[in-house]
Amino acid sequence: MAKGTKVVFQYVCQDCGNGSPRWLGKCPGCGAWNSYVQERMETGKGAGSGGYVSKPDSRPVPITEVTDDAGERTVSGIAEFDRILGGGFVPGSVVLVGGDPGIGKSTLALQMLESISRGGAGVLYVTGEESPEQVKLRAERLGVTSPSLLVYAETSLESILERMEELSPAVVVIDSIQAVNTFEFPSGPGSVGQIRECASKLIQYAKTRGTAVFLIGHVTKDGAIAGPKVLEHLVDTVLYFEGGKESPFRILRAVKNRFGSTNEIGVFEMKESGLEEVTNPSEIFLSERPQGASGSVVVPSLEGTRPILVELQALVTPCGMGVPRRTTIGLDHNRVSLLAAVLEKRAGVAISGNDIYMNVPGGVKIDEPAIDLGISVSLASSLFNKPVAPEVVVFGEIGLAGEVRAVSQPELRLKEAEKLGFKGCLLPQINLDRMKSGATALSLLGVRSIDEAVRELF
Ligand SMILES: Nc1ncnc2c1ncn2[C@@H]1O[C@H](COP(=O)(O)OP(=O)(O)OP(=O)(O)O)[C@@H](O)[C@H]1O
Ligand SMILES: [Mg+2]
């Protein structure tokens, strides 16, 4: 232990990294139950630090005199992957990729390393979860045969850093960061403290030696990378690997990127021979949708910082007897009732006497005012039994006077729709007025009220 270091015991939430001097049943940070575990912490001068650590003799310098010797980006040759990174790995950058178990993180890492090592660069694959034989089995299936790809089965951070020092590879993959542990930190492998300590040591190494480090992280049941907040903050780029178990398609999404845009997504198809790039992702999305069905509308919804295109489905049927039913799955029940009332009163659509069923396929829950216009259009489409053009997306908030209000980040939503192959968008006129010309290749139709939207579409 370094001089000047003090040891304290603290309870740390294993989901979000929140600390407390005493045990808590429920974490005030993330709301998780029974997630507090006692960890030994070291504080003071000698303790491990997060982020970049400069040389001891460093001084502030004018920005104009800082030399840009970062060097060329290392391109993996997998176009979808390089694009997400903003054009390849920046030397000394640290990328964190997270995803559900079995989604294909190790597959992606191995394929990427093979591609880089084919270009002549030395690469190292550190496996803390599988034996070299297991990695070899996968490599054979994927056709990974490059002799300059080195496999190292190790979980001790000190040994890993020693090998990195000795071999100085261009890119290192750590599969996974939860499996690595350092003896300097006394709590068990996989605990938040260990993850933070190991990651910050690796980051420090990457920044001083110019090695690009690719960390693989497991995702908790809530969809966050375990030990997440601390890691997401420390690394340069955070990528999420998403996709359903039953579907062969996988989406790689940048959540944070210090060296590129975060609006990019990469789409892959999982095959026996590994992940294959999908150059036209709209096909996947549209293939799941019913053709020419009334009541089906696609909305670009913003989930935190991520735009996601989801399909809304409405079924409006005459009410047999008694009080009309309002059943919703994945949407706020009250919101749908309110929008049906606005539709009736402000656009003259006689819907209130009907049973209304609404669904968001795929088990997604969306709770954002920007989908109001989508819900209303979907209801009207089902009632009139007239489908909305399948290549059109819809967004906008609706007020009680029937006015269509502006929503946040319209460009982001349009970009996602464009990326997934849509051709047009129905949006608030105010958003359209504020938008720069040439912001999107989609053909845009602005509306000021729900009445105008219904008249334009049906
Ligand atoms: N023979 C095969 N044919 C097709 N797909 C396969 C085959 N073998 C494995 N897969 C796919 O590869 C996936 C496993 O990939 P991989 O081991 O890279 O995932 P991972 O994200 O690293 O998992 P973990 O979280 O367990 O480390 C499987 O879920 C499956 O979809
Ligand atoms: Mg794996």
Tab-separated table of C-alpha atoms and ligand atoms in Angstrom:
chain	number	residue	atom	x	y	z
A	1	MET	CA	0.000	0.000	0.000
A	2	ALA	CA	1.330	3.463	-0.866
A	3	LYS	CA	2.418	5.869	1.860
A	4	GLY	CA	-0.227	8.317	3.037
A	5	THR	CA	-3.052	5.901	2.285
A	6	LYS	CA	-5.839	5.362	4.787
A	7	VAL	CA	-8.035	2.279	4.796
A	8	VAL	CA	-11.743	2.738	5.391
A	9	PHE	CA	-14.645	0.344	5.063
A	10	GLN	CA	-17.646	1.427	3.101
A	11	TYR	CA	-20.837	-0.121	1.824
A	12	VAL	CA	-21.095	0.176	-1.967
A	13	CYS	CA	-24.125	-0.435	-4.198
A	14	GLN	CA	-23.074	-3.137	-6.691
A	15	ASP	CA	-25.461	-1.765	-9.286
A	16	CYS	CA	-24.559	1.910	-9.428
A	17	GLY	CA	-21.444	2.376	-7.270
A	18	ASN	CA	-23.162	4.608	-4.725
A	19	GLY	CA	-21.357	4.544	-1.364
A	20	SER	CA	-22.646	4.738	2.209
A	21	PRO	CA	-20.948	4.422	5.613
A	22	ARG	CA	-23.661	1.962	6.751
A	23	TRP	CA	-25.637	-0.812	5.144
A	24	LEU	CA	-28.832	0.205	3.335
A	25	GLY	CA	-31.641	-2.056	2.165
A	26	LYS	CA	-32.526	0.160	-0.758
A	27	CYS	CA	-30.010	2.225	-2.708
A	28	PRO	CA	-31.015	5.924	-2.775
A	29	GLY	CA	-29.009	6.325	-5.998
A	30	CYS	CA	-30.587	3.744	-8.277
A	31	GLY	CA	-33.422	2.249	-6.218
A	32	ALA	CA	-31.943	-1.292	-6.222
A	33	TRP	CA	-32.800	-3.523	-3.247
A	34	ASN	CA	-30.243	-5.469	-1.256
A	35	SER	CA	-27.343	-4.317	-3.439
A	36	TYR	CA	-25.006	-2.973	-0.724
A	37	VAL	CA	-21.796	-4.911	-0.069
A	38	GLN	CA	-19.005	-3.945	2.301
A	39	GLU	CA	-15.811	-2.957	0.478
A	40	ARG	CA	-12.418	-1.871	1.689
A	41	MET	CA	-11.471	1.527	0.311
A	42	GLU	CA	-8.158	3.304	0.267
A	43	THR	CA	-8.230	7.051	0.517
A	44	GLY	CA	-5.572	9.736	0.642
A	45	LYS	CA	-2.596	10.626	-1.562
A	46	GLY	CA	-1.443	7.144	-2.436
A	47	ALA	CA	-4.825	5.681	-3.352
A	48	GLY	CA	-5.719	4.663	-6.903
A	49	SER	CA	-7.229	7.392	-8.990
A	50	GLY	CA	-9.665	7.420	-11.865
A	51	GLY	CA	-8.992	8.984	-15.227
A	52	TYR	CA	-5.822	10.265	-16.756
A	53	VAL	CA	-2.768	10.652	-14.571
A	54	SER	CA	-0.109	12.982	-15.894
A	55	LYS	CA	3.646	12.798	-15.391
A	56	PRO	CA	4.851	14.235	-12.072
A	57	ASP	CA	6.770	17.099	-13.701
A	58	SER	CA	3.923	18.250	-15.960
A	59	ARG	CA	2.887	21.907	-16.114
A	60	PRO	CA	0.013	23.730	-17.762
A	61	VAL	CA	0.764	24.656	-21.386
A	62	PRO	CA	-1.047	26.897	-23.897
A	63	ILE	CA	-3.406	24.821	-26.051
A	64	THR	CA	-1.640	26.069	-29.180
A	65	GLU	CA	1.588	24.447	-28.013
A	66	VAL	CA	0.135	21.045	-27.247
A	67	THR	CA	1.589	18.658	-29.811
A	68	ASP	CA	-0.868	16.481	-31.633
A	69	ASP	CA	1.111	13.276	-31.705
A	70	ALA	CA	-1.874	10.989	-31.171
A	71	GLY	CA	-1.042	9.300	-34.485
A	72	GLU	CA	-3.273	7.568	-36.981
A	73	ARG	CA	-6.433	5.733	-36.035
A	74	THR	CA	-6.287	1.954	-36.147
A	75	VAL	CA	-8.929	0.831	-38.596
A	76	SER	CA	-10.443	-2.592	-37.996
A	77	GLY	CA	-11.739	-3.006	-41.525
A	78	ILE	CA	-15.230	-3.864	-40.247
A	79	ALA	CA	-16.954	-0.794	-41.693
A	80	GLU	CA	-20.001	-0.758	-39.370
A	81	PHE	CA	-17.713	-0.988	-36.353
A	82	ASP	CA	-15.205	1.657	-37.497
A	83	ARG	CA	-18.012	4.099	-38.231
A	84	ILE	CA	-19.367	3.817	-34.688
A	85	LEU	CA	-15.930	4.568	-33.280
A	86	GLY	CA	-15.742	7.659	-35.507
A	87	GLY	CA	-13.296	6.143	-38.010
A	88	GLY	CA	-11.356	3.498	-36.080
A	89	PHE	CA	-9.520	3.253	-32.754
A	90	VAL	CA	-7.736	6.395	-31.570
A	91	PRO	CA	-4.368	5.340	-30.081
A	92	GLY	CA	-4.570	5.418	-26.288
A	93	SER	CA	-8.360	5.366	-26.259
A	94	VAL	CA	-10.424	3.051	-24.066
A	95	VAL	CA	-13.646	1.576	-25.419
A	96	LEU	CA	-16.181	-0.172	-23.217
A	97	VAL	CA	-18.646	-2.531	-24.870
A	98	GLY	CA	-21.565	-3.968	-22.949
A	99	GLY	CA	-24.322	-6.370	-23.820
A	100	ASP	CA	-26.497	-9.213	-22.547
A	101	PRO	CA	-24.887	-12.620	-21.999
A	102	GLY	CA	-24.400	-14.513	-25.241
A	103	ILE	CA	-25.170	-11.564	-27.494
A	104	GLY	CA	-21.803	-11.870	-29.266
A	105	LYS	CA	-19.333	-9.585	-27.482
A	106	SER	CA	-16.474	-12.083	-27.595
A	107	THR	CA	-17.304	-12.879	-31.209
A	108	LEU	CA	-17.123	-9.213	-32.191
A	109	ALA	CA	-13.859	-8.741	-30.304
A	110	LEU	CA	-12.224	-11.752	-31.922
A	111	GLN	CA	-13.335	-10.787	-35.420
A	112	MET	CA	-12.152	-7.216	-34.913
A	113	LEU	CA	-8.733	-8.358	-33.634
A	114	GLU	CA	-8.314	-10.764	-36.543
A	115	SER	CA	-9.064	-7.960	-38.962
A	116	ILE	CA	-6.604	-5.558	-37.290
A	117	SER	CA	-3.825	-8.136	-36.991
A	118	ARG	CA	-4.189	-8.954	-40.694
A	119	GLY	CA	-3.010	-5.378	-41.262
A	120	GLY	CA	0.249	-6.233	-39.494
A	121	ALA	CA	-0.401	-4.742	-36.037
A	122	GLY	CA	0.227	-6.793	-32.882
A	123	VAL	CA	-2.942	-7.506	-30.896
A	124	LEU	CA	-3.647	-9.223	-27.587
A	125	TYR	CA	-6.831	-10.955	-26.499
A	126	VAL	CA	-7.007	-11.382	-22.729
A	127	THR	CA	-9.621	-13.907	-21.706
A	128	GLY	CA	-10.610	-14.075	-18.075
A	129	GLU	CA	-13.710	-16.203	-18.571
A	130	GLU	CA	-12.770	-18.847	-21.104
A	131	SER	CA	-9.750	-21.085	-21.562
A	132	PRO	CA	-7.542	-20.632	-24.658
A	133	GLU	CA	-9.037	-23.915	-25.959
A	134	GLN	CA	-12.548	-22.491	-25.776
A	135	VAL	CA	-11.378	-19.359	-27.556
A	136	LYS	CA	-9.742	-21.560	-30.192
A	137	LEU	CA	-13.033	-23.393	-30.776
A	138	ARG	CA	-14.769	-20.103	-31.480
A	139	ALA	CA	-11.848	-18.865	-33.578
A	140	GLU	CA	-12.073	-21.961	-35.779
A	141	ARG	CA	-15.758	-21.417	-36.344
A	142	LEU	CA	-15.130	-17.758	-37.243
A	143	GLY	CA	-12.149	-18.518	-39.464
A	144	VAL	CA	-9.735	-16.545	-37.267
A	145	THR	CA	-6.247	-17.719	-38.200
A	146	SER	CA	-3.931	-14.712	-37.887
A	147	PRO	CA	-0.634	-15.720	-36.206
A	148	SER	CA	-0.108	-12.222	-34.757
A	149	LEU	CA	-3.265	-12.522	-32.648
A	150	LEU	CA	-2.079	-13.548	-29.183
A	151	VAL	CA	-4.453	-15.174	-26.670
A	152	TYR	CA	-3.716	-14.808	-22.982
A	153	ALA	CA	-5.842	-16.479	-20.306
A	154	GLU	CA	-5.326	-14.403	-17.167
A	155	THR	CA	-7.344	-12.558	-14.560
A	156	SER	CA	-4.605	-10.859	-12.560
A	157	LEU	CA	-4.297	-7.229	-13.569
A	158	GLU	CA	-0.619	-7.095	-12.640
A	159	SER	CA	0.258	-10.003	-14.972
A	160	ILE	CA	-1.854	-8.497	-17.762
A	161	LEU	CA	-0.106	-5.125	-17.467
A	162	GLU	CA	3.284	-6.867	-17.435
A	163	ARG	CA	2.497	-8.701	-20.680
A	164	MET	CA	1.163	-5.532	-22.248
A	165	GLU	CA	4.385	-3.770	-21.318
A	166	GLU	CA	6.454	-6.597	-22.786
A	167	LEU	CA	4.527	-7.029	-26.053
A	168	SER	CA	3.286	-3.430	-26.544
A	169	PRO	CA	0.366	-4.430	-28.780
A	170	ALA	CA	-1.615	-1.847	-30.767
A	171	VAL	CA	-4.967	-3.100	-29.467
A	172	VAL	CA	-5.787	-5.100	-26.326
A	173	VAL	CA	-9.149	-6.708	-25.584
A	174	ILE	CA	-10.038	-7.487	-21.959
A	175	ASP	CA	-12.820	-10.094	-21.902
A	176	SER	CA	-14.258	-9.210	-19.440
A	177	ILE	CA	-13.436	-6.342	-17.070
A	178	GLN	CA	-15.551	-8.018	-14.358
A	179	ALA	CA	-13.235	-11.043	-14.385
A	180	VAL	CA	-10.035	-9.047	-13.846
A	181	ASN	CA	-8.806	-8.321	-10.341
A	182	THR	CA	-5.885	-6.617	-8.692
A	183	PHE	CA	-4.349	-7.795	-5.421
A	184	GLU	CA	-3.918	-4.165	-4.373
A	185	PHE	CA	-7.627	-3.912	-3.862
A	186	PRO	CA	-8.953	-6.303	-1.255
A	187	SER	CA	-12.613	-6.744	-2.239
A	188	GLY	CA	-13.701	-9.684	-4.407
A	189	PRO	CA	-13.521	-9.866	-8.248
A	190	GLY	CA	-16.503	-8.287	-9.955
A	191	SER	CA	-17.218	-5.842	-7.119
A	192	VAL	CA	-17.624	-2.205	-8.056
A	193	GLY	CA	-14.396	-1.250	-6.282
A	194	GLN	CA	-12.362	-3.881	-8.142
A	195	ILE	CA	-13.849	-2.947	-11.519
A	196	ARG	CA	-13.140	0.734	-10.955
A	197	GLU	CA	-9.595	0.104	-9.775
A	198	CYS	CA	-8.707	-2.283	-12.626
A	199	ALA	CA	-10.310	-0.064	-15.256
A	200	SER	CA	-8.505	3.045	-14.055
A	201	LYS	CA	-5.144	1.235	-14.082
A	202	LEU	CA	-5.773	0.009	-17.626
A	203	ILE	CA	-6.873	3.493	-18.695
A	204	GLN	CA	-3.733	4.975	-17.179
A	205	TYR	CA	-1.662	2.448	-19.110
A	206	ALA	CA	-3.495	3.140	-22.365
A	207	LYS	CA	-3.071	6.900	-22.070
A	208	THR	CA	0.657	6.764	-21.343
A	209	ARG	CA	1.579	4.048	-23.899
A	210	GLY	CA	-0.850	4.842	-26.711
A	211	THR	CA	-2.371	1.353	-26.709
A	212	ALA	CA	-6.048	1.150	-27.587
A	213	VAL	CA	-7.895	-0.886	-24.938
A	214	PHE	CA	-11.227	-2.567	-25.579
A	215	LEU	CA	-13.046	-3.545	-22.381
A	216	ILE	CA	-15.950	-5.979	-22.435
A	217	GLY	CA	-18.474	-5.459	-19.648
A	218	HIS	CA	-21.478	-7.447	-18.508
A	219	VAL	CA	-24.842	-5.849	-18.320
A	220	THR	CA	-27.103	-6.039	-15.294
A	221	LYS	CA	-30.765	-6.946	-15.596
A	222	ASP	CA	-31.680	-3.255	-15.809
A	223	GLY	CA	-29.654	-2.819	-18.963
A	224	ALA	CA	-26.747	-0.918	-17.423
A	225	ILE	CA	-23.146	-2.110	-17.551
A	226	ALA	CA	-22.436	-3.565	-14.102
A	227	GLY	CA	-20.487	-1.092	-12.044
A	228	PRO	CA	-21.727	1.217	-14.725
A	229	LYS	CA	-21.662	4.869	-13.767
A	230	VAL	CA	-18.034	4.761	-12.657
A	231	LEU	CA	-16.885	2.971	-15.803
A	232	GLU	CA	-18.934	4.969	-18.275
A	233	HIS	CA	-17.470	8.120	-16.866
A	234	LEU	CA	-13.869	6.910	-17.032
A	235	VAL	CA	-13.667	5.487	-20.541
A	236	ASP	CA	-13.594	7.392	-23.853
A	237	THR	CA	-16.272	5.441	-25.676
A	238	VAL	CA	-19.210	3.332	-24.492
A	239	LEU	CA	-20.860	0.930	-26.919
A	240	TYR	CA	-23.943	-1.201	-26.278
A	241	PHE	CA	-24.639	-4.426	-28.091
A	242	GLU	CA	-28.392	-5.001	-28.346
A	243	GLY	CA	-30.706	-7.492	-29.948
A	244	GLY	CA	-33.352	-10.052	-29.166
A	245	LYS	CA	-32.432	-13.650	-28.359
A	246	GLU	CA	-34.846	-14.946	-30.976
A	247	SER	CA	-33.640	-12.636	-33.737
A	248	PRO	CA	-30.248	-13.057	-35.451
A	249	PHE	CA	-29.811	-9.294	-35.765
A	250	ARG	CA	-27.601	-7.306	-33.408
A	251	ILE	CA	-27.325	-3.534	-33.048
A	252	LEU	CA	-24.133	-1.895	-31.825
A	253	ARG	CA	-24.794	1.592	-30.532
A	254	ALA	CA	-22.466	4.315	-29.292
A	255	VAL	CA	-23.805	5.809	-26.049
A	256	LYS	CA	-20.794	7.997	-25.444
A	257	ASN	CA	-17.907	8.846	-27.733
A	258	ARG	CA	-15.137	11.341	-27.102
A	259	PHE	CA	-13.803	10.891	-30.648
A	260	GLY	CA	-16.917	10.676	-32.770
A	261	SER	CA	-20.671	11.038	-33.023
A	262	THR	CA	-22.985	9.110	-30.713
A	263	ASN	CA	-25.836	8.987	-33.200
A	264	GLU	CA	-24.391	6.101	-35.154
A	265	ILE	CA	-25.593	2.539	-34.995
A	266	GLY	CA	-24.060	-0.526	-36.589
A	267	VAL	CA	-26.214	-3.486	-37.547
A	268	PHE	CA	-24.899	-7.047	-37.703
A	269	GLU	CA	-26.364	-10.446	-38.362
A	270	MET	CA	-25.189	-13.367	-36.206
A	271	LYS	CA	-24.339	-16.358	-38.377
A	272	GLU	CA	-22.443	-19.554	-37.722
A	273	SER	CA	-19.369	-17.960	-39.299
A	274	GLY	CA	-19.686	-14.939	-36.983
A	275	LEU	CA	-21.108	-11.453	-37.174
A	276	GLU	CA	-21.805	-10.165	-40.637
A	277	GLU	CA	-22.426	-6.506	-41.411
A	278	VAL	CA	-25.934	-5.585	-42.529
A	279	THR	CA	-25.702	-2.748	-44.995
A	280	ASN	CA	-29.429	-2.041	-45.278
A	281	PRO	CA	-30.882	-2.213	-41.753
A	282	SER	CA	-34.326	-0.901	-42.678
A	283	GLU	CA	-35.068	-4.333	-44.125
A	284	ILE	CA	-34.903	-5.883	-40.667
A	285	PHE	CA	-37.249	-3.394	-39.164
A	286	LEU	CA	-39.769	-3.415	-41.958
A	287	SER	CA	-39.736	-7.182	-42.281
A	288	GLU	CA	-41.312	-7.453	-38.822
A	289	ARG	CA	-44.129	-5.049	-39.652
A	290	PRO	CA	-47.448	-6.174	-41.091
A	291	GLN	CA	-47.839	-5.007	-44.681
A	292	GLY	CA	-50.469	-2.346	-45.296
A	293	ALA	CA	-52.152	-2.830	-41.920
A	294	SER	CA	-54.210	0.036	-40.588
A	295	GLY	CA	-53.319	1.302	-37.139
A	296	SER	CA	-49.577	0.637	-37.535
A	297	VAL	CA	-47.347	3.721	-37.174
A	298	VAL	CA	-43.603	4.052	-36.578
A	299	VAL	CA	-42.416	6.669	-34.085
A	300	PRO	CA	-38.833	7.749	-33.354
A	301	SER	CA	-38.688	7.857	-29.568
A	302	LEU	CA	-35.772	9.124	-27.510
A	303	GLU	CA	-34.792	6.754	-24.728
A	304	GLY	CA	-32.446	8.914	-22.656
A	305	THR	CA	-29.944	9.883	-25.303
A	306	ARG	CA	-30.768	7.031	-27.630
A	307	PRO	CA	-33.287	7.414	-30.458
A	308	ILE	CA	-35.209	4.181	-31.008
A	309	LEU	CA	-37.731	3.556	-33.730
A	310	VAL	CA	-40.733	1.658	-32.435
A	311	GLU	CA	-43.955	0.556	-33.999
A	312	LEU	CA	-47.280	1.526	-32.403
A	313	GLN	CA	-50.320	-0.587	-33.161
A	314	ALA	CA	-53.922	0.403	-32.582
A	315	LEU	CA	-57.092	-1.614	-32.948
A	316	VAL	CA	-60.331	0.356	-32.787
A	317	THR	CA	-63.501	-1.736	-32.886
A	318	PRO	CA	-67.169	-0.883	-32.333
A	319	CYS	CA	-68.200	-1.322	-28.726
A	320	GLY	CA	-70.731	-4.102	-28.273
A	321	MET	CA	-72.432	-2.909	-25.153
A	322	GLY	CA	-71.680	-1.107	-21.928
A	323	VAL	CA	-68.660	1.097	-21.317
A	324	PRO	CA	-66.073	1.107	-24.159
A	325	ARG	CA	-62.798	-0.622	-23.275
A	326	ARG	CA	-59.378	1.033	-23.278
A	327	THR	CA	-56.574	-1.518	-23.138
A	328	THR	CA	-52.934	-0.597	-23.668
A	329	ILE	CA	-49.683	-2.562	-23.526
A	330	GLY	CA	-46.434	-0.596	-23.370
A	331	LEU	CA	-48.198	2.788	-23.318
A	332	ASP	CA	-49.762	4.941	-20.615
A	333	HIS	CA	-53.440	4.023	-20.451
A	334	ASN	CA	-54.541	7.543	-19.391
A	335	ARG	CA	-52.551	9.194	-22.144
A	336	VAL	CA	-54.256	7.079	-24.809
A	337	SER	CA	-57.730	7.925	-23.377
A	338	LEU	CA	-56.815	11.618	-23.317
A	339	LEU	CA	-55.577	11.576	-26.921
A	340	ALA	CA	-58.731	9.751	-28.056
A	341	ALA	CA	-60.815	12.518	-26.420
A	342	VAL	CA	-58.726	15.249	-28.091
A	343	LEU	CA	-59.078	13.461	-31.433
A	344	GLU	CA	-62.864	13.414	-31.071
A	345	LYS	CA	-63.274	16.976	-29.849
A	346	ARG	CA	-60.652	18.810	-31.927
A	347	ALA	CA	-60.492	16.799	-35.151
A	348	GLY	CA	-64.131	15.653	-35.267
A	349	VAL	CA	-63.203	11.950	-35.345
A	350	ALA	CA	-65.997	9.968	-33.655
A	351	ILE	CA	-63.887	7.491	-31.718
A	352	SER	CA	-65.069	7.636	-28.097
A	353	GLY	CA	-67.862	5.080	-28.507
A	354	ASN	CA	-65.387	2.398	-29.667
A	355	ASP	CA	-63.236	-0.133	-27.869
A	356	ILE	CA	-59.566	0.885	-28.119
A	357	TYR	CA	-56.634	-1.539	-27.892
A	358	MET	CA	-53.067	-0.283	-28.275
A	359	ASN	CA	-49.838	-2.232	-28.285
A	360	VAL	CA	-46.106	-1.646	-28.667
A	361	PRO	CA	-44.768	-4.898	-30.159
A	362	GLY	CA	-41.534	-6.336	-28.809
A	363	GLY	CA	-42.274	-5.658	-25.151
A	364	VAL	CA	-40.978	-2.089	-25.262
A	365	LYS	CA	-42.464	0.518	-22.912
A	366	ILE	CA	-42.476	4.113	-24.081
A	367	ASP	CA	-43.456	7.054	-22.010
A	368	GLU	CA	-42.605	10.211	-23.888
A	369	PRO	CA	-44.920	13.052	-25.017
A	370	ALA	CA	-43.241	13.053	-28.444
A	371	ILE	CA	-45.192	9.914	-29.382
A	372	ASP	CA	-48.595	11.654	-28.916
A	373	LEU	CA	-49.027	12.414	-32.600
A	374	GLY	CA	-48.048	8.836	-33.436
A	375	ILE	CA	-50.703	7.470	-31.062
A	376	SER	CA	-53.410	9.763	-32.493
A	377	VAL	CA	-52.539	8.944	-36.106
A	378	SER	CA	-52.490	5.242	-35.258
A	379	LEU	CA	-55.973	5.475	-33.640
A	380	ALA	CA	-57.425	7.402	-36.588
A	381	SER	CA	-55.834	4.975	-39.065
A	382	SER	CA	-57.441	1.987	-37.361
A	383	LEU	CA	-60.826	3.690	-37.038
A	384	PHE	CA	-60.918	4.696	-40.728
A	385	ASN	CA	-59.300	1.374	-41.669
A	386	LYS	CA	-56.821	3.277	-43.810
A	387	PRO	CA	-53.115	2.414	-43.467
A	388	VAL	CA	-50.463	5.105	-43.091
A	389	ALA	CA	-47.676	4.969	-45.720
A	390	PRO	CA	-45.185	2.381	-44.344
A	391	GLU	CA	-42.085	4.487	-45.011
A	392	VAL	CA	-43.299	7.440	-42.905
A	393	VAL	CA	-42.442	8.141	-39.262
A	394	VAL	CA	-44.479	10.419	-37.001
A	395	PHE	CA	-43.582	12.501	-33.961
A	396	GLY	CA	-45.026	15.472	-32.049
A	397	GLU	CA	-46.614	16.331	-28.716
A	398	ILE	CA	-50.326	17.116	-28.547
A	399	GLY	CA	-51.976	19.639	-26.207
A	400	LEU	CA	-55.583	19.611	-25.021
A	401	ALA	CA	-56.503	22.279	-27.563
A	402	GLY	CA	-55.453	19.848	-30.278
A	403	GLU	CA	-52.294	21.829	-31.070
A	404	VAL	CA	-49.188	19.927	-32.164
A	405	ARG	CA	-46.241	21.069	-30.045
A	406	ALA	CA	-42.520	20.984	-30.726
A	407	VAL	CA	-40.409	18.135	-29.326
A	408	SER	CA	-36.755	17.993	-28.352
A	409	GLN	CA	-33.953	16.778	-30.630
A	410	PRO	CA	-35.914	16.480	-33.895
A	411	GLU	CA	-32.694	16.127	-35.921
A	412	LEU	CA	-31.644	13.096	-33.869
A	413	ARG	CA	-34.980	11.396	-34.490
A	414	LEU	CA	-34.868	12.176	-38.200
A	415	LYS	CA	-31.312	10.891	-38.457
A	416	GLU	CA	-32.298	7.558	-36.918
A	417	ALA	CA	-35.300	7.275	-39.252
A	418	GLU	CA	-33.069	8.077	-42.225
A	419	LYS	CA	-30.523	5.513	-41.088
A	420	LEU	CA	-33.199	2.841	-40.946
A	421	GLY	CA	-34.429	3.562	-44.444
A	422	PHE	CA	-37.546	5.676	-43.901
A	423	LYS	CA	-38.472	8.251	-46.540
A	424	GLY	CA	-40.815	10.764	-44.894
A	425	CYS	CA	-41.851	12.288	-41.594
A	426	LEU	CA	-44.930	13.975	-40.171
A	427	LEU	CA	-43.731	16.423	-37.522
A	428	PRO	CA	-44.678	19.645	-35.681
A	429	GLN	CA	-44.584	22.721	-37.943
A	430	ILE	CA	-42.612	24.573	-35.238
A	431	ASN	CA	-39.834	21.966	-35.369
A	432	LEU	CA	-39.830	22.230	-39.152
A	433	ASP	CA	-39.569	26.055	-39.049
A	434	ARG	CA	-36.603	25.918	-36.676
A	435	MET	CA	-34.732	23.305	-38.649
A	436	LYS	CA	-31.860	24.266	-40.918
A	437	SER	CA	-32.450	23.543	-44.589
A	438	GLY	CA	-30.702	20.379	-45.746
A	439	ALA	CA	-30.722	18.909	-42.218
A	440	THR	CA	-32.258	15.692	-43.475
A	441	ALA	CA	-32.894	13.808	-46.700
A	442	LEU	CA	-36.408	12.808	-45.549
A	443	SER	CA	-39.392	14.586	-47.072
A	444	LEU	CA	-41.008	16.501	-44.205
A	445	LEU	CA	-44.613	17.468	-43.624
A	446	GLY	CA	-45.223	19.966	-40.819
A	447	VAL	CA	-48.602	20.206	-39.038
A	448	ARG	CA	-49.916	22.697	-36.470
A	449	SER	CA	-52.881	20.731	-35.139
A	450	ILE	CA	-54.263	17.220	-34.885
A	451	ASP	CA	-57.094	18.311	-37.168
A	452	GLU	CA	-54.592	19.291	-39.867
A	453	ALA	CA	-52.695	15.989	-39.431
A	454	VAL	CA	-55.880	13.927	-39.880
A	455	ARG	CA	-56.890	15.954	-42.950
A	456	GLU	CA	-53.422	15.561	-44.523
A	457	LEU	CA	-53.205	11.810	-43.974
A	458	PHE	CA	-56.718	10.447	-44.444
B	1	LIG	N1	-22.583	-22.609	-34.232
B	1	LIG	C1	-23.171	-21.429	-34.123
B	1	LIG	N2	-23.944	-20.977	-35.115
B	1	LIG	C2	-24.532	-19.777	-35.038
B	1	LIG	N3	-24.413	-18.938	-34.005
B	1	LIG	C3	-23.666	-19.341	-32.998
B	1	LIG	C4	-22.999	-20.581	-32.995
B	1	LIG	N4	-22.332	-20.700	-31.847
B	1	LIG	C5	-22.565	-19.569	-31.159
B	1	LIG	N5	-23.366	-18.753	-31.846
B	1	LIG	C6	-23.858	-17.425	-31.445
B	1	LIG	O1	-22.862	-16.769	-30.687
B	1	LIG	C7	-23.411	-16.342	-29.465
B	1	LIG	C8	-22.354	-16.363	-28.397
B	1	LIG	O2	-21.376	-15.408	-28.747
B	1	LIG	P1	-20.308	-14.866	-27.719
B	1	LIG	O3	-19.723	-16.000	-26.965
B	1	LIG	O4	-19.422	-13.991	-28.514
B	1	LIG	O5	-21.219	-13.996	-26.769
B	1	LIG	P2	-20.743	-13.144	-25.510
B	1	LIG	O6	-21.554	-11.880	-25.573
B	1	LIG	O7	-19.287	-13.037	-25.472
B	1	LIG	O8	-21.271	-14.034	-24.325
B	1	LIG	P3	-20.804	-14.037	-22.789
B	1	LIG	O9	-21.572	-12.940	-22.141
B	1	LIG	O10	-21.220	-15.376	-22.306
B	1	LIG	O11	-19.337	-13.826	-22.767
B	1	LIG	C9	-24.547	-17.282	-29.197
B	1	LIG	O12	-25.535	-16.708	-28.383
B	1	LIG	C10	-25.082	-17.537	-30.582
B	1	LIG	O13	-25.978	-16.506	-30.945
B	2	MG	MG	-17.886	-13.692	-24.014
